[in-house]
Amino acid sequence: MKRARSTGDSSSSRVSTSLEAGIIKKLRLENFMCHSNHETEFGNHVNLITGQNGSKFYVSSNCNGILGGKSAILTALCVAFGCRAKGTQRASTLKDFIKTGASNAVIHVEIQNEGDDAFKPEIYGDVIIVERRISESTSSITLKDHQGKKVFSRKADLQEIIEHFNIDVENPCVIMSQDKSREFLHSGNNKDKFKATLLQQVSDLLESISSEINTALGVVEELEATIRPIEKELNELQVKITTMEHVEQISIQVQQLKKKLAWSWVYDVDKKLEEQNVRIEKLKSRIPTCQAKIDKQLVCLPTLSSQSEVFISLHNVKFSAWFENITFLTVLLC
């Protein structure tokens, strides 16, 4: 569990006044072991909870006081943070923690959640409330925000908080009862001492991660197998799309050629029309010359007409004389 860095009294005024996330602020018990209705507010430093028998427990929260049911308080913290009943060495099942005569028990723990190491402060606020309810047949975990509003109720969500604040209630370096201290100090079993190094926890975490990775890889392989026919179909569609785009380009080119063809006809007609216009202009330019020639001939026409009449009359006279001679000769010959 986290240790506090703030001061609780004048004797430790040299310590920073900022609170560290993960400190246990309050513990409330209802019908738990020997407590009917008990509440403890912890201070900001190491707390020694002592009883008349003189025993002392190191608790990873902060308070000074003389209370009854010291072991019950320590056990309640363990149970609240997910420890099994057998792990507390106080009972075999959780229902054994219910006070005699009561039907259920409640453990209410408030955890400081301020500072840089706060856990999801946007959800929980400056306090995380862990509430464990135990009945004869079942038990439940409820996580609440600083206003007491229910946020989550899954054990996995509690596990996230425990891992974030590095709370390991089953580790003898974190929680050590009298029985565990005697067992740990006098035990020649290296496994018990190895457990205190947290290496087993790291190893378990690595195994869990490895298992999740293998599971994820299996899911990836299944997804890849599912995706392959989809990719094949997608590629085929892509080819069709490319073909359609090519056909569309050809269609556009055809339309452009049709337009060019239509304009080529217009261009040819315009060219021919322009040639005819040029010829017309040339002919128009010759009109004055021709008209001048016509006018000149018209001027000569009366003279030519009179000359023609004279020529005709002369030839008529000659023709008449020739006709008479021919007639005379014809008579003589006959």
PDB file of N, CA and C in Angstrom, residues 57-145:
ATOM      1  N   PHE A  57       0.710  -3.420  15.168  1.00  0.00           N
ATOM      2  CA  PHE A  57       0.625  -3.806  13.768  1.00  0.00           C
ATOM      3  C   PHE A  57       1.044  -2.628  12.913  1.00  0.00           C
ATOM      4  N   TYR A  58       1.810  -2.921  11.882  1.00  0.00           N
ATOM      5  CA  TYR A  58       2.159  -1.893  10.909  1.00  0.00           C
ATOM      6  C   TYR A  58       1.080  -1.885   9.837  1.00  0.00           C
ATOM      7  N   VAL A  59       0.386  -0.770   9.762  1.00  0.00           N
ATOM      8  CA  VAL A  59      -0.686  -0.633   8.787  1.00  0.00           C
ATOM      9  C   VAL A  59      -0.269   0.419   7.773  1.00  0.00           C
ATOM     10  N   SER A  60      -0.511   0.148   6.484  1.00  0.00           N
ATOM     11  CA  SER A  60      -0.047   1.053   5.446  1.00  0.00           C
ATOM     12  C   SER A  60      -0.999   2.208   5.256  1.00  0.00           C
ATOM     13  N   SER A  61      -1.525   2.779   6.313  1.00  0.00           N
ATOM     14  CA  SER A  61      -2.284   4.013   6.307  1.00  0.00           C
ATOM     15  C   SER A  61      -1.745   4.822   7.472  1.00  0.00           C
ATOM     16  N   ASN A  62      -2.442   5.826   7.904  1.00  0.00           N
ATOM     17  CA  ASN A  62      -1.826   6.728   8.857  1.00  0.00           C
ATOM     18  C   ASN A  62      -2.792   7.173   9.947  1.00  0.00           C
ATOM     19  N   CYS A  63      -2.569   6.721  11.204  1.00  0.00           N
ATOM     20  CA  CYS A  63      -3.391   7.148  12.326  1.00  0.00           C
ATOM     21  C   CYS A  63      -2.741   6.685  13.615  1.00  0.00           C
ATOM     22  N   ASN A  64      -3.019   7.363  14.697  1.00  0.00           N
ATOM     23  CA  ASN A  64      -2.584   6.928  16.014  1.00  0.00           C
ATOM     24  C   ASN A  64      -3.810   6.782  16.891  1.00  0.00           C
ATOM     25  N   GLY A  65      -3.940   5.680  17.624  1.00  0.00           N
ATOM     26  CA  GLY A  65      -5.069   5.533  18.528  1.00  0.00           C
ATOM     27  C   GLY A  65      -5.051   4.197  19.211  1.00  0.00           C
ATOM     28  N   ILE A  66      -5.809   4.078  20.251  1.00  0.00           N
ATOM     29  CA  ILE A  66      -5.962   2.819  20.978  1.00  0.00           C
ATOM     30  C   ILE A  66      -7.360   2.329  20.705  1.00  0.00           C
ATOM     31  N   LEU A  67      -7.466   1.192  20.030  1.00  0.00           N
ATOM     32  CA  LEU A  67      -8.747   0.675  19.588  1.00  0.00           C
ATOM     33  C   LEU A  67      -8.888  -0.773  19.977  1.00  0.00           C
ATOM     34  N   GLY A  68     -10.104  -1.270  19.927  1.00  0.00           N
ATOM     35  CA  GLY A  68     -10.334  -2.687  20.140  1.00  0.00           C
ATOM     36  C   GLY A  68     -10.473  -3.385  18.815  1.00  0.00           C
ATOM     37  N   GLY A  69     -10.219  -4.690  18.776  1.00  0.00           N
ATOM     38  CA  GLY A  69     -10.388  -5.453  17.545  1.00  0.00           C
ATOM     39  C   GLY A  69      -9.364  -5.081  16.506  1.00  0.00           C
ATOM     40  N   LYS A  70      -8.104  -5.070  16.890  1.00  0.00           N
ATOM     41  CA  LYS A  70      -7.032  -4.671  15.968  1.00  0.00           C
ATOM     42  C   LYS A  70      -6.954  -5.621  14.788  1.00  0.00           C
ATOM     43  N   SER A  71      -6.982  -6.901  15.072  1.00  0.00           N
ATOM     44  CA  SER A  71      -6.896  -7.896  14.004  1.00  0.00           C
ATOM     45  C   SER A  71      -8.080  -7.787  13.050  1.00  0.00           C
ATOM     46  N   ALA A  72      -9.244  -7.424  13.585  1.00  0.00           N
ATOM     47  CA  ALA A  72     -10.433  -7.272  12.741  1.00  0.00           C
ATOM     48  C   ALA A  72     -10.237  -6.148  11.732  1.00  0.00           C
ATOM     49  N   ILE A  73      -9.591  -5.055  12.170  1.00  0.00           N
ATOM     50  CA  ILE A  73      -9.337  -3.927  11.270  1.00  0.00           C
ATOM     51  C   ILE A  73      -8.393  -4.350  10.151  1.00  0.00           C
ATOM     52  N   LEU A  74      -7.325  -5.034  10.522  1.00  0.00           N
ATOM     53  CA  LEU A  74      -6.355  -5.479   9.524  1.00  0.00           C
ATOM     54  C   LEU A  74      -6.980  -6.493   8.567  1.00  0.00           C
ATOM     55  N   THR A  75      -7.778  -7.404   9.137  1.00  0.00           N
ATOM     56  CA  THR A  75      -8.444  -8.411   8.308  1.00  0.00           C
ATOM     57  C   THR A  75      -9.444  -7.763   7.358  1.00  0.00           C
ATOM     58  N   ALA A  76     -10.155  -6.739   7.851  1.00  0.00           N
ATOM     59  CA  ALA A  76     -11.139  -6.048   7.010  1.00  0.00           C
ATOM     60  C   ALA A  76     -10.469  -5.411   5.798  1.00  0.00           C
ATOM     61  N   LEU A  77      -9.297  -4.811   6.004  1.00  0.00           N
ATOM     62  CA  LEU A  77      -8.570  -4.218   4.879  1.00  0.00           C
ATOM     63  C   LEU A  77      -8.189  -5.282   3.850  1.00  0.00           C
ATOM     64  N   CYS A  78      -7.743  -6.426   4.342  1.00  0.00           N
ATOM     65  CA  CYS A  78      -7.371  -7.516   3.433  1.00  0.00           C
ATOM     66  C   CYS A  78      -8.570  -7.989   2.622  1.00  0.00           C
ATOM     67  N   VAL A  79      -9.704  -8.187   3.300  1.00  0.00           N
ATOM     68  CA  VAL A  79     -10.907  -8.664   2.621  1.00  0.00           C
ATOM     69  C   VAL A  79     -11.411  -7.625   1.626  1.00  0.00           C
ATOM     70  N   ALA A  80     -11.359  -6.346   2.014  1.00  0.00           N
ATOM     71  CA  ALA A  80     -11.838  -5.282   1.129  1.00  0.00           C
ATOM     72  C   ALA A  80     -11.063  -5.251  -0.175  1.00  0.00           C
ATOM     73  N   PHE A  81      -9.771  -5.566  -0.100  1.00  0.00           N
ATOM     74  CA  PHE A  81      -8.931  -5.514  -1.296  1.00  0.00           C
ATOM     75  C   PHE A  81      -8.785  -6.874  -1.975  1.00  0.00           C
ATOM     76  N   GLY A  82      -9.751  -7.760  -1.722  1.00  0.00           N
ATOM     77  CA  GLY A  82      -9.846  -8.979  -2.507  1.00  0.00           C
ATOM     78  C   GLY A  82      -9.170 -10.206  -1.946  1.00  0.00           C
ATOM     79  N   CYS A  83      -8.663 -10.149  -0.731  1.00  0.00           N
ATOM     80  CA  CYS A  83      -8.009 -11.324  -0.154  1.00  0.00           C
ATOM     81  C   CYS A  83      -9.055 -12.402   0.153  1.00  0.00           C
ATOM     82  N   ARG A  84      -8.712 -13.648  -0.088  1.00  0.00           N
ATOM     83  CA  ARG A  84      -9.615 -14.749   0.233  1.00  0.00           C
ATOM     84  C   ARG A  84      -9.668 -14.967   1.740  1.00  0.00           C
ATOM     85  N   ALA A  85     -10.732 -15.588   2.183  1.00  0.00           N
ATOM     86  CA  ALA A  85     -10.909 -15.795   3.625  1.00  0.00           C
ATOM     87  C   ALA A  85      -9.760 -16.608   4.208  1.00  0.00           C
ATOM     88  N   LYS A  86      -9.352 -17.654   3.517  1.00  0.00           N
ATOM     89  CA  LYS A  86      -8.267 -18.487   4.032  1.00  0.00           C
ATOM     90  C   LYS A  86      -6.949 -17.725   4.065  1.00  0.00           C
ATOM     91  N   GLY A  87      -6.800 -16.758   3.163  1.00  0.00           N
ATOM     92  CA  GLY A  87      -5.566 -15.986   3.122  1.00  0.00           C
ATOM     93  C   GLY A  87      -5.372 -15.103   4.338  1.00  0.00           C
ATOM     94  N   THR A  88      -6.475 -14.775   5.032  1.00  0.00           N
ATOM     95  CA  THR A  88      -6.364 -13.943   6.239  1.00  0.00           C
ATOM     96  C   THR A  88      -5.975 -14.754   7.468  1.00  0.00           C
ATOM     97  N   GLN A  89      -6.083 -16.083   7.366  1.00  0.00           N
ATOM     98  CA  GLN A  89      -5.807 -16.987   8.489  1.00  0.00           C
ATOM     99  C   GLN A  89      -6.741 -16.727   9.668  1.00  0.00           C
ATOM    100  N   ARG A  90      -7.918 -16.152   9.362  1.00  0.00           N
ATOM    101  CA  ARG A  90      -8.901 -15.870  10.407  1.00  0.00           C
ATOM    102  C   ARG A  90     -10.204 -16.619  10.190  1.00  0.00           C
ATOM    103  N   ALA A  91     -10.432 -17.100   8.975  1.00  0.00           N
ATOM    104  CA  ALA A  91     -11.686 -17.801   8.689  1.00  0.00           C
ATOM    105  C   ALA A  91     -11.489 -18.648   7.445  1.00  0.00           C
ATOM    106  N   SER A  92     -12.406 -19.598   7.263  1.00  0.00           N
ATOM    107  CA  SER A  92     -12.330 -20.465   6.084  1.00  0.00           C
ATOM    108  C   SER A  92     -13.216 -19.958   4.959  1.00  0.00           C
ATOM    109  N   THR A  93     -14.283 -19.236   5.300  1.00  0.00           N
ATOM    110  CA  THR A  93     -15.176 -18.635   4.300  1.00  0.00           C
ATOM    111  C   THR A  93     -15.485 -17.202   4.710  1.00  0.00           C
ATOM    112  N   LEU A  94     -15.918 -16.406   3.758  1.00  0.00           N
ATOM    113  CA  LEU A  94     -16.205 -14.995   4.044  1.00  0.00           C
ATOM    114  C   LEU A  94     -17.366 -14.836   5.012  1.00  0.00           C
ATOM    115  N   LYS A  95     -18.344 -15.736   4.962  1.00  0.00           N
ATOM    116  CA  LYS A  95     -19.503 -15.582   5.850  1.00  0.00           C
ATOM    117  C   LYS A  95     -19.123 -15.736   7.316  1.00  0.00           C
ATOM    118  N   ASP A  96     -17.950 -16.343   7.574  1.00  0.00           N
ATOM    119  CA  ASP A  96     -17.498 -16.476   8.959  1.00  0.00           C
ATOM    120  C   ASP A  96     -17.118 -15.133   9.567  1.00  0.00           C
ATOM    121  N   PHE A  97     -16.933 -14.099   8.729  1.00  0.00           N
ATOM    122  CA  PHE A  97     -16.582 -12.772   9.240  1.00  0.00           C
ATOM    123  C   PHE A  97     -17.806 -11.999   9.721  1.00  0.00           C
ATOM    124  N   ILE A  98     -19.012 -12.488   9.400  1.00  0.00           N
ATOM    125  CA  ILE A  98     -20.225 -11.794   9.845  1.00  0.00           C
ATOM    126  C   ILE A  98     -20.366 -11.949  11.356  1.00  0.00           C
ATOM    127  N   LYS A  99     -20.637 -10.845  12.000  1.00  0.00           N
ATOM    128  CA  LYS A  99     -20.773 -10.867  13.463  1.00  0.00           C
ATOM    129  C   LYS A  99     -21.926 -11.773  13.873  1.00  0.00           C
ATOM    130  N   THR A 100     -21.729 -12.456  14.964  1.00  0.00           N
ATOM    131  CA  THR A 100     -22.751 -13.378  15.468  1.00  0.00           C
ATOM    132  C   THR A 100     -24.062 -12.635  15.702  1.00  0.00           C
ATOM    133  N   GLY A 101     -25.138 -13.172  15.142  1.00  0.00           N
ATOM    134  CA  GLY A 101     -26.455 -12.568  15.299  1.00  0.00           C
ATOM    135  C   GLY A 101     -26.844 -11.664  14.152  1.00  0.00           C
ATOM    136  N   ALA A 102     -25.912 -11.307  13.290  1.00  0.00           N
ATOM    137  CA  ALA A 102     -26.205 -10.441  12.142  1.00  0.00           C
ATOM    138  C   ALA A 102     -26.341 -11.284  10.877  1.00  0.00           C
ATOM    139  N   SER A 103     -26.985 -10.711   9.863  1.00  0.00           N
ATOM    140  CA  SER A 103     -27.211 -11.444   8.608  1.00  0.00           C
ATOM    141  C   SER A 103     -26.227 -11.044   7.515  1.00  0.00           C
ATOM    142  N   ASN A 104     -25.573  -9.913   7.696  1.00  0.00           N
ATOM    143  CA  ASN A 104     -24.602  -9.480   6.688  1.00  0.00           C
ATOM    144  C   ASN A 104     -23.582  -8.552   7.324  1.00  0.00           C
ATOM    145  N   ALA A 105     -22.498  -8.343   6.602  1.00  0.00           N
ATOM    146  CA  ALA A 105     -21.434  -7.453   7.067  1.00  0.00           C
ATOM    147  C   ALA A 105     -21.034  -6.522   5.927  1.00  0.00           C
ATOM    148  N   VAL A 106     -20.550  -5.326   6.309  1.00  0.00           N
ATOM    149  CA  VAL A 106     -20.149  -4.321   5.320  1.00  0.00           C
ATOM    150  C   VAL A 106     -18.776  -3.779   5.687  1.00  0.00           C
ATOM    151  N   ILE A 107     -17.885  -3.728   4.691  1.00  0.00           N
ATOM    152  CA  ILE A 107     -16.571  -3.098   4.854  1.00  0.00           C
ATOM    153  C   ILE A 107     -16.523  -1.907   3.903  1.00  0.00           C
ATOM    154  N   HIS A 108     -16.278  -0.734   4.455  1.00  0.00           N
ATOM    155  CA  HIS A 108     -16.276   0.511   3.685  1.00  0.00           C
ATOM    156  C   HIS A 108     -14.895   1.149   3.817  1.00  0.00           C
ATOM    157  N   VAL A 109     -14.167   1.252   2.684  1.00  0.00           N
ATOM    158  CA  VAL A 109     -12.813   1.811   2.695  1.00  0.00           C
ATOM    159  C   VAL A 109     -12.763   3.005   1.747  1.00  0.00           C
ATOM    160  N   GLU A 110     -12.207   4.127   2.242  1.00  0.00           N
ATOM    161  CA  GLU A 110     -12.032   5.316   1.409  1.00  0.00           C
ATOM    162  C   GLU A 110     -10.546   5.518   1.130  1.00  0.00           C
ATOM    163  N   ILE A 111     -10.200   5.662  -0.155  1.00  0.00           N
ATOM    164  CA  ILE A 111      -8.809   5.791  -0.590  1.00  0.00           C
ATOM    165  C   ILE A 111      -8.585   7.182  -1.172  1.00  0.00           C
ATOM    166  N   GLN A 112      -7.513   7.832  -0.718  1.00  0.00           N
ATOM    167  CA  GLN A 112      -7.151   9.133  -1.278  1.00  0.00           C
ATOM    168  C   GLN A 112      -6.831   8.983  -2.770  1.00  0.00           C
ATOM    169  N   ASN A 113      -7.352   9.909  -3.604  1.00  0.00           N
ATOM    170  CA  ASN A 113      -7.146   9.800  -5.056  1.00  0.00           C
ATOM    171  C   ASN A 113      -6.814  11.166  -5.649  1.00  0.00           C
ATOM    172  N   GLU A 114      -5.800  11.805  -5.070  1.00  0.00           N
ATOM    173  CA  GLU A 114      -5.358  13.106  -5.552  1.00  0.00           C
ATOM    174  C   GLU A 114      -3.892  13.031  -5.958  1.00  0.00           C
ATOM    175  N   GLY A 115      -3.470  13.971  -6.777  1.00  0.00           N
ATOM    176  CA  GLY A 115      -2.067  14.027  -7.162  1.00  0.00           C
ATOM    177  C   GLY A 115      -1.800  13.403  -8.520  1.00  0.00           C
ATOM    178  N   ASP A 116      -0.509  13.335  -8.858  1.00  0.00           N
ATOM    179  CA  ASP A 116      -0.105  12.829 -10.175  1.00  0.00           C
ATOM    180  C   ASP A 116      -0.426  11.356 -10.366  1.00  0.00           C
ATOM    181  N   ASP A 117      -0.466  10.587  -9.275  1.00  0.00           N
ATOM    182  CA  ASP A 117      -0.677   9.145  -9.379  1.00  0.00           C
ATOM    183  C   ASP A 117      -2.139   8.761  -9.180  1.00  0.00           C
ATOM    184  N   ALA A 118      -3.040   9.722  -9.294  1.00  0.00           N
ATOM    185  CA  ALA A 118      -4.465   9.434  -9.095  1.00  0.00           C
ATOM    186  C   ALA A 118      -4.958   8.463 -10.167  1.00  0.00           C
ATOM    187  N   PHE A 119      -5.924   7.625  -9.777  1.00  0.00           N
ATOM    188  CA  PHE A 119      -6.475   6.613 -10.682  1.00  0.00           C
ATOM    189  C   PHE A 119      -7.825   7.083 -11.216  1.00  0.00           C
ATOM    190  N   LYS A 120      -7.888   7.349 -12.500  1.00  0.00           N
ATOM    191  CA  LYS A 120      -9.114   7.787 -13.178  1.00  0.00           C
ATOM    192  C   LYS A 120      -9.843   8.864 -12.373  1.00  0.00           C
ATOM    193  N   PRO A 121      -9.162   9.971 -12.079  1.00  0.00           N
ATOM    194  CA  PRO A 121      -9.809  11.021 -11.276  1.00  0.00           C
ATOM    195  C   PRO A 121     -11.027  11.618 -11.963  1.00  0.00           C
ATOM    196  N   GLU A 122     -11.076  11.543 -13.302  1.00  0.00           N
ATOM    197  CA  GLU A 122     -12.234  12.079 -14.007  1.00  0.00           C
ATOM    198  C   GLU A 122     -13.492  11.263 -13.727  1.00  0.00           C
ATOM    199  N   ILE A 123     -13.318  10.017 -13.241  1.00  0.00           N
ATOM    200  CA  ILE A 123     -14.460   9.152 -12.923  1.00  0.00           C
ATOM    201  C   ILE A 123     -14.738   9.136 -11.423  1.00  0.00           C
ATOM    202  N   TYR A 124     -13.673   8.921 -10.634  1.00  0.00           N
ATOM    203  CA  TYR A 124     -13.855   8.754  -9.195  1.00  0.00           C
ATOM    204  C   TYR A 124     -13.769  10.064  -8.417  1.00  0.00           C
ATOM    205  N   GLY A 125     -13.064  11.043  -8.928  1.00  0.00           N
ATOM    206  CA  GLY A 125     -12.843  12.256  -8.153  1.00  0.00           C
ATOM    207  C   GLY A 125     -11.646  12.101  -7.233  1.00  0.00           C
ATOM    208  N   ASP A 126     -11.639  12.837  -6.116  1.00  0.00           N
ATOM    209  CA  ASP A 126     -10.481  12.827  -5.215  1.00  0.00           C
ATOM    210  C   ASP A 126     -10.534  11.708  -4.178  1.00  0.00           C
ATOM    211  N   VAL A 127     -11.586  10.893  -4.187  1.00  0.00           N
ATOM    212  CA  VAL A 127     -11.700   9.772  -3.244  1.00  0.00           C
ATOM    213  C   VAL A 127     -12.305   8.572  -3.978  1.00  0.00           C
ATOM    214  N   ILE A 128     -11.700   7.403  -3.761  1.00  0.00           N
ATOM    215  CA  ILE A 128     -12.264   6.147  -4.271  1.00  0.00           C
ATOM    216  C   ILE A 128     -12.822   5.365  -3.092  1.00  0.00           C
ATOM    217  N   ILE A 129     -14.078   4.958  -3.192  1.00  0.00           N
ATOM    218  CA  ILE A 129     -14.722   4.194  -2.119  1.00  0.00           C
ATOM    219  C   ILE A 129     -14.846   2.739  -2.562  1.00  0.00           C
ATOM    220  N   VAL A 130     -14.272   1.844  -1.741  1.00  0.00           N
ATOM    221  CA  VAL A 130     -14.389   0.403  -1.972  1.00  0.00           C
ATOM    222  C   VAL A 130     -15.313  -0.163  -0.905  1.00  0.00           C
ATOM    223  N   GLU A 131     -16.406  -0.760  -1.330  1.00  0.00           N
ATOM    224  CA  GLU A 131     -17.393  -1.288  -0.383  1.00  0.00           C
ATOM    225  C   GLU A 131     -17.582  -2.783  -0.649  1.00  0.00           C
ATOM    226  N   ARG A 132     -17.337  -3.570   0.380  1.00  0.00           N
ATOM    227  CA  ARG A 132     -17.483  -5.033   0.281  1.00  0.00           C
ATOM    228  C   ARG A 132     -18.634  -5.456   1.181  1.00  0.00           C
ATOM    229  N   ARG A 133     -19.641  -6.101   0.586  1.00  0.00           N
ATOM    230  CA  ARG A 133     -20.795  -6.585   1.345  1.00  0.00           C
ATOM    231  C   ARG A 133     -20.752  -8.108   1.373  1.00  0.00           C
ATOM    232  N   ILE A 134     -20.947  -8.650   2.562  1.00  0.00           N
ATOM    233  CA  ILE A 134     -20.876 -10.098   2.753  1.00  0.00           C
ATOM    234  C   ILE A 134     -22.181 -10.572   3.374  1.00  0.00           C
ATOM    235  N   SER A 135     -22.790 -11.581   2.749  1.00  0.00           N
ATOM    236  CA  SER A 135     -23.996 -12.192   3.317  1.00  0.00           C
ATOM    237  C   SER A 135     -23.733 -13.677   3.522  1.00  0.00           C
ATOM    238  N   GLU A 136     -24.757 -14.384   3.975  1.00  0.00           N
ATOM    239  CA  GLU A 136     -24.596 -15.809   4.239  1.00  0.00           C
ATOM    240  C   GLU A 136     -24.323 -16.602   2.958  1.00  0.00           C
ATOM    241  N   SER A 137     -24.834 -16.113   1.839  1.00  0.00           N
ATOM    242  CA  SER A 137     -24.739 -16.889   0.600  1.00  0.00           C
ATOM    243  C   SER A 137     -23.804 -16.290  -0.448  1.00  0.00           C
ATOM    244  N   THR A 138     -23.527 -15.005  -0.331  1.00  0.00           N
ATOM    245  CA  THR A 138     -22.722 -14.374  -1.380  1.00  0.00           C
ATOM    246  C   THR A 138     -22.007 -13.142  -0.841  1.00  0.00           C
ATOM    247  N   SER A 139     -21.164 -12.572  -1.699  1.00  0.00           N
ATOM    248  CA  SER A 139     -20.487 -11.313  -1.372  1.00  0.00           C
ATOM    249  C   SER A 139     -20.399 -10.481  -2.642  1.00  0.00           C
ATOM    250  N   SER A 140     -20.327  -9.167  -2.477  1.00  0.00           N
ATOM    251  CA  SER A 140     -20.280  -8.278  -3.638  1.00  0.00           C
ATOM    252  C   SER A 140     -19.303  -7.143  -3.381  1.00  0.00           C
ATOM    253  N   ILE A 141     -18.798  -6.595  -4.476  1.00  0.00           N
ATOM    254  CA  ILE A 141     -17.874  -5.465  -4.424  1.00  0.00           C
ATOM    255  C   ILE A 141     -18.502  -4.303  -5.175  1.00  0.00           C
ATOM    256  N   THR A 142     -18.491  -3.127  -4.561  1.00  0.00           N
ATOM    257  CA  THR A 142     -19.012  -1.927  -5.200  1.00  0.00           C
ATOM    258  C   THR A 142     -17.961  -0.827  -5.116  1.00  0.00           C
ATOM    259  N   LEU A 143     -17.675  -0.213  -6.246  1.00  0.00           N
ATOM    260  CA  LEU A 143     -16.738   0.909  -6.300  1.00  0.00           C
ATOM    261  C   LEU A 143     -17.537   2.184  -6.516  1.00  0.00           C
ATOM    262  N   LYS A 144     -17.289   3.190  -5.668  1.00  0.00           N
ATOM    263  CA  LYS A 144     -18.041   4.437  -5.725  1.00  0.00           C
ATOM    264  C   LYS A 144     -17.091   5.614  -5.884  1.00  0.00           C
ATOM    265  N   ASP A 145     -17.648   6.729  -6.371  1.00  0.00           N
ATOM    266  CA  ASP A 145     -16.834   7.933  -6.506  1.00  0.00           C
ATOM    267  C   ASP A 145     -16.846   8.724  -5.205  1.00  0.00           C
TER     268      ASP A 145
END
